[in-house]
Tab-separated table of C-alpha atoms in Angstrom:
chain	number	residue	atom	x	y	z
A	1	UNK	CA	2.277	-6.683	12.775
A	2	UNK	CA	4.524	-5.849	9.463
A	3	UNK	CA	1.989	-7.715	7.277
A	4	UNK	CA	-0.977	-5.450	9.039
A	5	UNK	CA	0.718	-2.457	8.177
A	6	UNK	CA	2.019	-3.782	4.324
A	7	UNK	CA	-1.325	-4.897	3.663
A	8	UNK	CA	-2.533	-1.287	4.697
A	9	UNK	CA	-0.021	0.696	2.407
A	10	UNK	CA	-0.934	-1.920	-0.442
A	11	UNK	CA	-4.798	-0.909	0.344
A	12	UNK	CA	-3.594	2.924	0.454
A	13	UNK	CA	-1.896	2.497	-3.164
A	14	UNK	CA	-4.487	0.137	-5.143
A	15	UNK	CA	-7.619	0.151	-3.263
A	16	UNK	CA	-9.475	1.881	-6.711
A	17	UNK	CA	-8.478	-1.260	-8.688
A	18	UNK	CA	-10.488	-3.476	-5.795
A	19	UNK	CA	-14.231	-3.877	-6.563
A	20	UNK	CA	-16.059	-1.970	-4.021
A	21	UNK	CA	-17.419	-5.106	-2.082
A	22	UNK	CA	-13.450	-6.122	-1.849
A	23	UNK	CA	-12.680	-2.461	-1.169
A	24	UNK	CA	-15.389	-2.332	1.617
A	25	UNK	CA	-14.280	-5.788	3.523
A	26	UNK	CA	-10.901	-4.892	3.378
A	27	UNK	CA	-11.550	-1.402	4.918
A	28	UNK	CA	-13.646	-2.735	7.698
A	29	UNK	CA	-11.521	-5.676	8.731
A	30	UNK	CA	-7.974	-3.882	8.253
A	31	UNK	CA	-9.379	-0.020	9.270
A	32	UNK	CA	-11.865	-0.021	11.204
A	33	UNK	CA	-10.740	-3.747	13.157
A	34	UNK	CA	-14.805	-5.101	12.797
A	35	UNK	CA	-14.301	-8.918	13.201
A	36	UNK	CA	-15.279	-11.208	10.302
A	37	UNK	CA	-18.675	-11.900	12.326
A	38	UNK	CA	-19.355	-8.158	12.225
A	39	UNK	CA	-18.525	-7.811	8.859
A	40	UNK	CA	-20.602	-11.215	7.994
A	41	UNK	CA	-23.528	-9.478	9.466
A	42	UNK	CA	-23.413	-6.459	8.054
A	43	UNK	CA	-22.934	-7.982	4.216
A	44	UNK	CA	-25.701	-10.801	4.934
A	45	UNK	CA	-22.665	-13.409	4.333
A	46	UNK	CA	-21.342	-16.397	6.121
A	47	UNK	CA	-18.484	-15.879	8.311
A	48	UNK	CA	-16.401	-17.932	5.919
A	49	UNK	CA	-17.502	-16.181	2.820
A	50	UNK	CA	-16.240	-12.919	4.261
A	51	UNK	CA	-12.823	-14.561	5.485
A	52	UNK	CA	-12.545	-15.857	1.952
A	53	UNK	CA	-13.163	-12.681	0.446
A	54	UNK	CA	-10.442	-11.198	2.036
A	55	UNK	CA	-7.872	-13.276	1.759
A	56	UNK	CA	-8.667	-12.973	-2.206
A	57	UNK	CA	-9.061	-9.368	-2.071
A	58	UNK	CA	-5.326	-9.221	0.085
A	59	UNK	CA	-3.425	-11.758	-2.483
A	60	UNK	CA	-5.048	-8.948	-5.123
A	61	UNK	CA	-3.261	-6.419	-4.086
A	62	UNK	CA	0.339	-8.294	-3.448
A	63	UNK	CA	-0.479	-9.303	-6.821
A	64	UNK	CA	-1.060	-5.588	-8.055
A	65	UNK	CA	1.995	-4.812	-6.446
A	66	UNK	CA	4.255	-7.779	-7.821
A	67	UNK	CA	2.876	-6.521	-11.288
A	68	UNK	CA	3.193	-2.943	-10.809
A	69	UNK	CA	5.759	-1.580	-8.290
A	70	UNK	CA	3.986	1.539	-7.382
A	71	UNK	CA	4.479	0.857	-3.436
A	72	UNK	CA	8.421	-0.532	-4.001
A	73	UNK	CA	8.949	2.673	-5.916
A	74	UNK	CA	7.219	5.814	-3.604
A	75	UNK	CA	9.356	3.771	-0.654
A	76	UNK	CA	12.530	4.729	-3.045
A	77	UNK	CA	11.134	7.802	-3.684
A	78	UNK	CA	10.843	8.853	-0.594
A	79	UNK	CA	14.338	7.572	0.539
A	80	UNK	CA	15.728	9.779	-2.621
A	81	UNK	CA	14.279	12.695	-1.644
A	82	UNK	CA	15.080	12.262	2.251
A	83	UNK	CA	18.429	12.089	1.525
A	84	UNK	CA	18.270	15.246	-0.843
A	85	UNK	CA	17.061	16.874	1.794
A	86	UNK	CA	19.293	15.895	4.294
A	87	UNK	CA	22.322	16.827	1.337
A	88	UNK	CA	20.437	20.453	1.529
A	89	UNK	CA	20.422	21.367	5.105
A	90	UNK	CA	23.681	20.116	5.414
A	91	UNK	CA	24.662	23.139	2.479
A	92	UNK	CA	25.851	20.240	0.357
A	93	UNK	CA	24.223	21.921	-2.778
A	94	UNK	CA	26.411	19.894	-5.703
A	95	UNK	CA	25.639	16.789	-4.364
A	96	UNK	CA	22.024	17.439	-3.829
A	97	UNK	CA	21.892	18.618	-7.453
A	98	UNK	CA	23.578	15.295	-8.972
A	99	UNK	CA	21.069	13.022	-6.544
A	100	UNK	CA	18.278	14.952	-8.359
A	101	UNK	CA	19.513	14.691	-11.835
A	102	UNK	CA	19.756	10.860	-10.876
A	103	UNK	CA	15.907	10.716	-9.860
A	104	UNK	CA	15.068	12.609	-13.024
A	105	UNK	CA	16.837	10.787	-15.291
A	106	UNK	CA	14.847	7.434	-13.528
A	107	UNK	CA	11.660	9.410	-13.722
């Protein structure tokens, strides 16, 4: 289930720098669950064409994001700023100002 749900934050973050035919497989197998018959139909391919497709189109985008980060770093980004805002409501103002100077500076 963890892969399922990587694969569709990786497909949230890079899905532009898929082709559309990638981008559209992807979508229906991963989003809207069609099985790789359904898709096959739909794309006048073979089953195994499809099923090939994908896996291509899914090692693209663990490739985009070995390359370029872009999922790693809005997961730190949005630990950062959790924790700001947890420094915040807790009235802890000078540490919530240092944690932001720290993202800045990394910015």
């Amino acid at each position: 289930m963890e892969k399922l749900v990587e694969i569709g934050q990786l497909f949230d973050v890079y899905k532009a720098l898929l082709n559309d035919k990638q981008r559209d497989v992807i979508n229906c197998y991963y989003n809207e669950d069609l099985s790789l018959n359904e898709i096959a139909q739909n794309n006048n391919k073979s089953k195994q064409a499809i099923s090939d497709m994908i896996q291509r189109s899914v090692d693209k985008l663990f490739e985009f994001e070995k390359e370029l980060s872009l999922l790693s770093k809005r997961e730190k980004l949005r630990a950062d700023l959790s924790e700001i805002r947890e420094l915040v409501e807790s009235s802890n103002d000078k540490e919530a100002i240092d944690k932001l100077d720290m993202i800045l500076e990394r910015i």
